[in-house]
XYZ file of C-alpha atoms in Angstrom:
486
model
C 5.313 8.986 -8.101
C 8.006 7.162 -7.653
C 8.991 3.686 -9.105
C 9.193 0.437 -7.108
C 11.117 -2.781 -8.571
C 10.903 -6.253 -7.921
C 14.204 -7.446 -8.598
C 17.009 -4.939 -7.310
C 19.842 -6.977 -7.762
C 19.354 -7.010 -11.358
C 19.128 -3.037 -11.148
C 22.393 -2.708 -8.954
C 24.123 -5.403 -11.340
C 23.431 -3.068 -14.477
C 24.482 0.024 -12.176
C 27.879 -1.012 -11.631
C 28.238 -2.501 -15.350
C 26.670 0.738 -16.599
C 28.625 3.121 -14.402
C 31.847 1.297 -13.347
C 30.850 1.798 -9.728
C 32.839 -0.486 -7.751
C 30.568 -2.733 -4.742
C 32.840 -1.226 -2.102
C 31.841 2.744 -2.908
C 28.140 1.589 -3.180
C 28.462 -0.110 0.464
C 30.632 2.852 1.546
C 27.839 5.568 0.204
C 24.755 3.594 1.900
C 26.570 3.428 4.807
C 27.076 7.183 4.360
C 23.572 7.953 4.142
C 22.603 5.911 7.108
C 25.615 7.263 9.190
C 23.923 10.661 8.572
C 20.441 9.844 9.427
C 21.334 8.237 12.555
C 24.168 11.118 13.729
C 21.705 13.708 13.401
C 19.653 12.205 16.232
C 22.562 12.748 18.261
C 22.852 9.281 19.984
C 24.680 9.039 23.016
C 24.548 5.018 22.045
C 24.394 2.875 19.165
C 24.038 -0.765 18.705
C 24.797 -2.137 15.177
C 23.685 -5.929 14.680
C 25.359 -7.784 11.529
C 25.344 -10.300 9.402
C 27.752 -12.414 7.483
C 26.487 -11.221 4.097
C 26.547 -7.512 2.159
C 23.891 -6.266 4.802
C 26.563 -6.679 7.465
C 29.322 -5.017 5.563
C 26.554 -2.038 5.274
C 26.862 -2.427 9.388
C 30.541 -2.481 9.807
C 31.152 0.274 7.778
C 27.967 2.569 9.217
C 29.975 1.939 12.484
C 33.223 3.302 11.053
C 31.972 5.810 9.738
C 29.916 6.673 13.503
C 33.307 6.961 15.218
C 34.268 8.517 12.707
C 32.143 11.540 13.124
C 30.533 10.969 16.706
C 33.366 10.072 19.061
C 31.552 10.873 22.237
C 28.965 7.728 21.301
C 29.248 4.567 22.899
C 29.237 2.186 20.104
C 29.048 -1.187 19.516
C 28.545 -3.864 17.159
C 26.821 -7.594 17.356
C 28.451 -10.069 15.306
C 25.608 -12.486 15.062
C 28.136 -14.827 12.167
C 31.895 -14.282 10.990
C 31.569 -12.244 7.638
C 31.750 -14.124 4.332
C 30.790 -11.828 1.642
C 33.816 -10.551 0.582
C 32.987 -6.543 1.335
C 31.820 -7.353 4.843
C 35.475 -9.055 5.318
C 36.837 -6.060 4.206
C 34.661 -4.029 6.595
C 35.101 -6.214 9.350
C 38.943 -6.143 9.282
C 38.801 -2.143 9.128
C 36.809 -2.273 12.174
C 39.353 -4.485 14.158
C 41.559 -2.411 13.143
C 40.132 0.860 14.113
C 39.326 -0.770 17.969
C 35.608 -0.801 17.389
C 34.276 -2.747 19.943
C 32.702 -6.321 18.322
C 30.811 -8.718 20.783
C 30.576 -12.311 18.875
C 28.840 -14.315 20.982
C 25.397 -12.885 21.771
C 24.411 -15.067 24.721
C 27.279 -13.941 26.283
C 27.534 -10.634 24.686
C 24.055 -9.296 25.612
C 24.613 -9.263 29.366
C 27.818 -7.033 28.382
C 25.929 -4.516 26.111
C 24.624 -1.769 27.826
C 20.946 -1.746 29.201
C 19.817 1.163 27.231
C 20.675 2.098 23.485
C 19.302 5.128 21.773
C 19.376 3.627 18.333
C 19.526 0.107 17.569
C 20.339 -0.734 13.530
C 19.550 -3.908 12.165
C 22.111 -5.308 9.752
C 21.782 -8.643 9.870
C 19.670 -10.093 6.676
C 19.320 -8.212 3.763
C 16.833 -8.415 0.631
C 18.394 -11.847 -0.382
C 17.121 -13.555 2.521
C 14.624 -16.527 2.611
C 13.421 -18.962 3.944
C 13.169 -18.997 7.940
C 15.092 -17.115 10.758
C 16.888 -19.816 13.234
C 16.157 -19.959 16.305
C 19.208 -18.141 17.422
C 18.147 -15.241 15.038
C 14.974 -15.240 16.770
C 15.867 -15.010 20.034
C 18.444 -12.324 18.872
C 15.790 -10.132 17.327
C 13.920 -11.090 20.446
C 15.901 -9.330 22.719
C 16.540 -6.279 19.868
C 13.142 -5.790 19.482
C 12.155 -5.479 23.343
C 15.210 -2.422 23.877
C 13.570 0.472 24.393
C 15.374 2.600 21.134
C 14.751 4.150 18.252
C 14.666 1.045 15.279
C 16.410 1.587 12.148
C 16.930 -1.475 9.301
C 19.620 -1.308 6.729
C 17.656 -2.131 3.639
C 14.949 -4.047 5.122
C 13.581 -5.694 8.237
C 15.432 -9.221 8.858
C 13.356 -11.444 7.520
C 10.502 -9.198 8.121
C 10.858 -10.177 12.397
C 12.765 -7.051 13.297
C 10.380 -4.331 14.369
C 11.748 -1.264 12.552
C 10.650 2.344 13.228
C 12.878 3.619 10.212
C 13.612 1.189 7.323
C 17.296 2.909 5.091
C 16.628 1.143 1.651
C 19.696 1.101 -0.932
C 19.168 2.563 -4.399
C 15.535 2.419 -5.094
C 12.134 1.911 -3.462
C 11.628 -2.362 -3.786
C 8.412 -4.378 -3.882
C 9.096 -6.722 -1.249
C 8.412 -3.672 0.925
C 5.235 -2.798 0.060
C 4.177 -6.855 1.104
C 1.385 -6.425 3.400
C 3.039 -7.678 6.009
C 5.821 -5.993 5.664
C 3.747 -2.651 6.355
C 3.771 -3.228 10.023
C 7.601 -4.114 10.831
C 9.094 -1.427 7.748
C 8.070 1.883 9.531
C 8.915 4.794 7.262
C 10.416 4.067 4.393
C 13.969 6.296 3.365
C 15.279 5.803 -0.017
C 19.498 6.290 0.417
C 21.207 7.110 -3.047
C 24.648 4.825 -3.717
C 26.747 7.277 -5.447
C 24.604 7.624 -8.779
C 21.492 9.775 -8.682
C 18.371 7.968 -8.580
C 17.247 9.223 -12.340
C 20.184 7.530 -14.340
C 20.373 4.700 -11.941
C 16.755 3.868 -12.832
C 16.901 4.942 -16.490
C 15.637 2.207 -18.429
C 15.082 -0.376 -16.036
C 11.505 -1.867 -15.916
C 9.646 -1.364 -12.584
C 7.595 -3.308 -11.089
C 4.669 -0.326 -9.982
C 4.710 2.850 -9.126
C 4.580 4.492 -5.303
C 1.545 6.579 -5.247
C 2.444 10.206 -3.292
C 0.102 13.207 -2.495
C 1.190 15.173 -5.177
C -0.454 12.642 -7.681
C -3.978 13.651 -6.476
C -6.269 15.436 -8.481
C -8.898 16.280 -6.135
C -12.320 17.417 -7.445
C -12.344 21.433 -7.299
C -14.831 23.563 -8.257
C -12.801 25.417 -10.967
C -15.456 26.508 -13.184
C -17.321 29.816 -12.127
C -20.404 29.621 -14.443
C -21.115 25.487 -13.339
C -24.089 23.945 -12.351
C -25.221 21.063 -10.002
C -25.145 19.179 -13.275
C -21.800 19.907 -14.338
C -20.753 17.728 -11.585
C -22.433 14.561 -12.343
C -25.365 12.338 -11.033
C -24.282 9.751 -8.560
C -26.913 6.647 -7.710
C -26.356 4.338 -5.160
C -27.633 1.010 -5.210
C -28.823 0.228 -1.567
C -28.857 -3.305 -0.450
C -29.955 -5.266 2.542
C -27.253 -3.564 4.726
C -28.489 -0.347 3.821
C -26.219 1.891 5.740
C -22.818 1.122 3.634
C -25.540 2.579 0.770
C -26.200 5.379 2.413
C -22.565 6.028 4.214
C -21.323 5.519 -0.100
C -23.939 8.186 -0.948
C -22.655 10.690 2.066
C -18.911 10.182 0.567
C -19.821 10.617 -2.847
C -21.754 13.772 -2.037
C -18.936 14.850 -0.064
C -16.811 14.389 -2.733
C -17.876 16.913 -5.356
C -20.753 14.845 -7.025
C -23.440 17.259 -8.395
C -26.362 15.127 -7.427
C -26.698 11.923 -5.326
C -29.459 9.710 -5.291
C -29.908 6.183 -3.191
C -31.258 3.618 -5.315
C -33.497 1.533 -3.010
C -34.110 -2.380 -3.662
C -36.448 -4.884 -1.797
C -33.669 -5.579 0.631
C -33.211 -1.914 2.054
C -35.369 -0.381 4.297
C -34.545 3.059 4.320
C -37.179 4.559 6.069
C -35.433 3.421 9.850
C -32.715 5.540 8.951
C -32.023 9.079 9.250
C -30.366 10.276 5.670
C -29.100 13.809 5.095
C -31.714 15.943 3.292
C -29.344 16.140 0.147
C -29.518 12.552 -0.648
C -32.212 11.743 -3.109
C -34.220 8.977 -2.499
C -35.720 6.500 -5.881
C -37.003 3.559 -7.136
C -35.645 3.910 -10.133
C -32.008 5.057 -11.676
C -32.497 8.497 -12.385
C -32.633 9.352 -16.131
C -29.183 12.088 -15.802
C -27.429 9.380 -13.717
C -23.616 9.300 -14.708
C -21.975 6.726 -12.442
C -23.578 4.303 -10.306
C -22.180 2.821 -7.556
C -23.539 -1.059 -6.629
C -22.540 -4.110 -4.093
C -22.386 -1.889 -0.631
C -24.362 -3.567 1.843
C -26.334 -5.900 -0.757
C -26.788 -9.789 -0.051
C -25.886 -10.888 -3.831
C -25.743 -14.728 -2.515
C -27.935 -16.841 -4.859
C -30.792 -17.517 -2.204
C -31.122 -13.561 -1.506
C -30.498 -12.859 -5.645
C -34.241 -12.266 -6.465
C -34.460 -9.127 -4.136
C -31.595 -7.152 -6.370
C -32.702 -9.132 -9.699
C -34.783 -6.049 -11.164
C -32.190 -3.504 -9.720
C -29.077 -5.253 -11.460
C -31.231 -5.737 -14.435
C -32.171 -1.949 -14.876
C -28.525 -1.228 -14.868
C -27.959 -3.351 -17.354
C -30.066 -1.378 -19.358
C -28.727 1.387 -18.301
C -25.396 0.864 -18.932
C -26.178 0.048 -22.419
C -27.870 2.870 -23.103
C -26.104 5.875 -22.297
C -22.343 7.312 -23.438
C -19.439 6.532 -21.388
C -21.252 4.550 -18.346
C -19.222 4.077 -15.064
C -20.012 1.950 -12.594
C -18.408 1.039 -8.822
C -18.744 -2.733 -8.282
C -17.915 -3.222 -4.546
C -18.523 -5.911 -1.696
C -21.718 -7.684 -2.609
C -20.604 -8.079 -5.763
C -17.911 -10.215 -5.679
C -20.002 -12.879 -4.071
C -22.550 -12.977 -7.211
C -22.266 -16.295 -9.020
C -22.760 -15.003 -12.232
C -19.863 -11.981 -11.961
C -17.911 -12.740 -14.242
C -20.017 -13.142 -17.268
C -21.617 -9.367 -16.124
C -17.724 -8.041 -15.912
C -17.862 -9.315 -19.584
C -21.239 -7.922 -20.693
C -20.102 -4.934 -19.435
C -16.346 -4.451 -20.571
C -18.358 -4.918 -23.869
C -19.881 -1.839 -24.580
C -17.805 0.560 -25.957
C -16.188 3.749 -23.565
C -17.508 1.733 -20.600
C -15.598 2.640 -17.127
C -15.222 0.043 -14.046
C -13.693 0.536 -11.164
C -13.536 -3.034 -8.790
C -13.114 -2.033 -4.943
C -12.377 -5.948 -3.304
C -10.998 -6.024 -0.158
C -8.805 -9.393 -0.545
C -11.033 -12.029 0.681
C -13.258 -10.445 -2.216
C -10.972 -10.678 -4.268
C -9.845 -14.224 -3.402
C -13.252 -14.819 -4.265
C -13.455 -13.047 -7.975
C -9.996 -14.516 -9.033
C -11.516 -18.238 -7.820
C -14.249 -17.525 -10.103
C -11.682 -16.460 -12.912
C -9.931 -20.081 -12.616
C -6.969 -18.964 -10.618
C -6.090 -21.100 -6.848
C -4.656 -18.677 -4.382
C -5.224 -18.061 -0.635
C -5.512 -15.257 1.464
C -2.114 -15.570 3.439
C 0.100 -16.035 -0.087
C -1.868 -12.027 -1.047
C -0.459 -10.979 1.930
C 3.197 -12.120 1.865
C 3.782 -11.623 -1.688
C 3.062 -8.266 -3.772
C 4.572 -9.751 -6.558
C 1.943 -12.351 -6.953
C -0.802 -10.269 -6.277
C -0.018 -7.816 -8.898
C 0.474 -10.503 -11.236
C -3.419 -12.272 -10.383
C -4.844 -8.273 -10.896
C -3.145 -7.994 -14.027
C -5.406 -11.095 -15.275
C -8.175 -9.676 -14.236
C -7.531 -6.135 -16.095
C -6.441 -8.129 -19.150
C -9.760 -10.289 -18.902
C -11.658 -7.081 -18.811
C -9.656 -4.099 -20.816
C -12.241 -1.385 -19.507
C -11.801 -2.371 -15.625
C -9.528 -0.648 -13.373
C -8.951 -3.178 -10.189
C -8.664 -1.540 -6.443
C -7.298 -4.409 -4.322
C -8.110 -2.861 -0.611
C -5.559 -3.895 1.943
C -2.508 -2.647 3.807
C -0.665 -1.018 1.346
C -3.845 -0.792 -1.207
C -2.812 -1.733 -5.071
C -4.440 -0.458 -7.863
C -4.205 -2.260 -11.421
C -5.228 -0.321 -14.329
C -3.978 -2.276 -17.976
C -0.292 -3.199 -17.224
C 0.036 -0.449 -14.641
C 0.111 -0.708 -11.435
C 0.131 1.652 -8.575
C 0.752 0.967 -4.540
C -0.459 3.493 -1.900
C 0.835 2.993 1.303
C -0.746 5.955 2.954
C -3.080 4.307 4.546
C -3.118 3.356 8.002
C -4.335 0.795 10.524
C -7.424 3.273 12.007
C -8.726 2.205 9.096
C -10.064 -1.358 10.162
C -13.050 -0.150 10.507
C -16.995 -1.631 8.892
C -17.816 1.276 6.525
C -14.434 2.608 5.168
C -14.514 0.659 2.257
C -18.067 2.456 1.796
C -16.344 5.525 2.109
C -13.706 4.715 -1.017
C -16.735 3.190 -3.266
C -18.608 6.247 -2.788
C -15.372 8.243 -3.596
C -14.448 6.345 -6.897
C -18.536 6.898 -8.135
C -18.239 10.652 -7.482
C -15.155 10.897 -10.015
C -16.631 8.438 -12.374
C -19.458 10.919 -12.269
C -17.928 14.016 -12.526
C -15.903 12.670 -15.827
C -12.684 11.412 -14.297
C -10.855 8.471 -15.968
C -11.158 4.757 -14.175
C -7.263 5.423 -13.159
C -7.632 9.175 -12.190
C -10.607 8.374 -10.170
C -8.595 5.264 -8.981
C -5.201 7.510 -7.778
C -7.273 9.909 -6.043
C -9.973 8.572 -4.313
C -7.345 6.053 -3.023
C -4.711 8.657 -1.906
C -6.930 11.028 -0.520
C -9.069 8.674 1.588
C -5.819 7.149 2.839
C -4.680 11.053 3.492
C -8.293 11.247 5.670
C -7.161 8.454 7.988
C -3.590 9.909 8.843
C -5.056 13.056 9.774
C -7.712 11.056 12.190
C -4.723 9.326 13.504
C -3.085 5.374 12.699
C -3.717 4.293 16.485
C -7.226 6.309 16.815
C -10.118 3.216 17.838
C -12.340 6.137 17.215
C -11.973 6.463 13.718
C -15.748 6.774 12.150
C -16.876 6.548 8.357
C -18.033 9.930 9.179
C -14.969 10.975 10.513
C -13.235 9.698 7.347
C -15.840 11.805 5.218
C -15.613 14.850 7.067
C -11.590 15.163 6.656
C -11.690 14.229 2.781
C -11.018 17.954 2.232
């Protein structure tokens, strides 16, 4: 894993106090790193855009440093404003020195750049940027955007408008990446060290959450030569009105190790017009050795509809009260039930109890509304920092609940951790998916995992299933999904 913070200035600030690390190496290492990455594509061009601030010195010395070592590229740099930081004067100046060619007006300029760059960086805004691009910025990024070269931001995207297919970050990964929108404009994220290895420069600094990787997972395998079905855990699906996210769950939580899987039908399902894989078990009833359930895919829990899952939520209940260490996977339907809350707290009562929450965010919009908190949809998805913040209420409201917010870059919120996978990709739009990742959590819970180890896992590995269908694939199935969980 690796840590993400919300506030890097602070972190760079204690770097340079800690380490006596002037601000003109740490520009001239980032610039370093950058100059590497980009040199080793062998450009025959390069465009560098910059701005007046640090993020533009980063610019004018990656194009120093590009002559430097390439001397056969065409380079050339957009001044978009005159520097004013007082690193990017000193870049500047070396640049105008050194004969690097600087257009400074860009609606003349552009006609006089060439037609065709291989690699276009954007300097321009850095971290420290808010508020909104002017309309000369836009029309700048515009025209940056449209070239038909390889992307690369210094940092991050400006302001989030420039269309990145690499994104160079300085020091350490930063939240304000892993906003949901930023997931679409960021590309692949490259960490570039400043002249202090990552370790010290970190070293006792708090983060914000931590970057889940595939070497985190713990994925379910069958380890134990003398097992049995039931050493794997009972799995029991509660089956709703929509009964097919029931029944896709159950495929992905058979699929997924569980010993024994059994759909739990209610007076809204009607599985008989469906054709369900022999190995799914089909009851009226939770089964006595059940050890997770998983409940709200495909169920109508809306007040007028509430009398059809009344005896089925009741029974596990009862259930849950009666057995050691009960684990449950509240998804979908559940987060439109009046009366969640006071359940969450019924159930974060009983001793060694195990939740797992699975809201996509208009869910979840929904269960923090209920909690007493105001929020929106569109402030979720501009702002990590806020969304961790609302999960952490709900994980402190209910100690034994581990919260899976679904959504670009998924978040998980387990006590005062929290954990970001951005594995995921956009294939993933699809109606059943999140039926896929309930079904997934259950099968841990079931087969003993902790809420967070079930969380990590299930969450990694079903974003793993997506890349290898493919991030632009329309074809992208929950079967599809299920069948490359290996």
């Amino acid at each position: 894993m690796q840590k993400i913070y919300a506030d890097p200035y602070q972190l760079e600030k204690s770097a340079k106090e800690k380490f006596s690390i002037p601000p003109f190496l740490m520009m001239e290492n980032a610039a370093k790193k950058m100059a590497d990455f980009i040199i080793k594509k062998n450009p025959e061009s390069v465009l560098i855009i910059c701005g007046k601030g640090n993020n533009g010195g980063d610019g004018y010395a990656l194009a120093r440093l590009i002559q430097m070592q390439n001397k056969n590229c065409n380079l050339s740099v957009l001044q978009f404003e005159s520097p004013s930081a007082e690193e990017a004067k000193r870049q500047h100046e070396i640049c105008k020195k050194l004969g690097i060619k600087i257009f400074t007006d860009f609606e003349n300029s552009s006609t006089k750049c060439l037609p065709y760059y291989d690699v276009v960086v954007d300097c321009l805004y850095g971290i420290g940027f808010h508020g909104e691009l002017s309309e000369d910025a836009k029309k700048l990024l515009d025209w940056a955007n449209s070239l038909a070269a390889l992307k690369i931001a210094c940092d991050i995207p400006s302001a989030l408008y420039f269309k990145a297919d690499f994104t160079i970050t300085m020091g350490e990964q930063k939240l304000s990446l892993f906003d949901d929108k930023a997931k679409a404009v960021c590309g692949k994220i490259i960490v570039a060290d400043i002249g202090i290895e990552r370790g010290k420069l970190e070293s006792g600094f708090p983060h914000a959450a931590f970057l889940i990787e595939k070497s985190d997972i713990n994925p379910p395998l069958r380890k134990n030569r003398s097992a049995n079905k039931g050493t794997y855990g009972h799995t029991t699906i509660l089956v709703g009105e929509k009964a097919g996210a029931g029944i896709i769950a159950g495929t992905a939580a058979m699929n997924f190790g569980s010993g024994l899987t059994t759909l739990l039908e209610t007076k809204q399902s009607n599985l008989g017009q469906f054709k369900i894989s022999p190995e799914l078990m089909i009851s009226d009833k939770i089964p006595e050795k059940t050890t997770a359930i998983v409940a709200g895919s495909g169920l109508n829990m809306e007040e007028k509809h509430f009398s059809a899952v009344s005896d089925c939520l009741t029974s596990m209940v009862a259930w849950f009260k009666s057995v050691n260490s009960p684990a449950v996977v509240l998804d979908a339907g559940f987060f439109y039930y009046d009366k969640i809350c006071p359940l969450l707290e019924e159930l974060n009562s009983i001793p060694n109890s195990k939740i797992i929450l699975t809201p996509h965010l208009a869910e979840f919009v929904r269960l923090i509304t209920k909690i007493g908190e105001d929020i929106d949809i569109k402030t979720l998805i501009s702002s990590t920092e806020i969304k961790i913040k609302l999960a952490r209420i709900v994980t402190k409201l209910y100690p034994h609940t581990t919260m899976i917010i679904k959504s670009a870059n998924t978040l998980i919120a387990d006590g005062d951790e929290i954990f970001i996978c951005a594995d995921g990709v956009q294939s993933l739009a699809k109606g059943g998916s999140g039926d896929v990742l309930a079904g997934m959590c259950g099968s841990l819970l079931a087969q003993g995992y902790t809420t967070k180890d079930a969380a990590i896992t299930a969450v990694e590995m079903h974003a793993l299933a997506s890349q290898k269908i493919g991030a632009e694939a329309y074809n992208l199935t929950p079967e599809k999904l299920i069948e490359n969980l290996a």
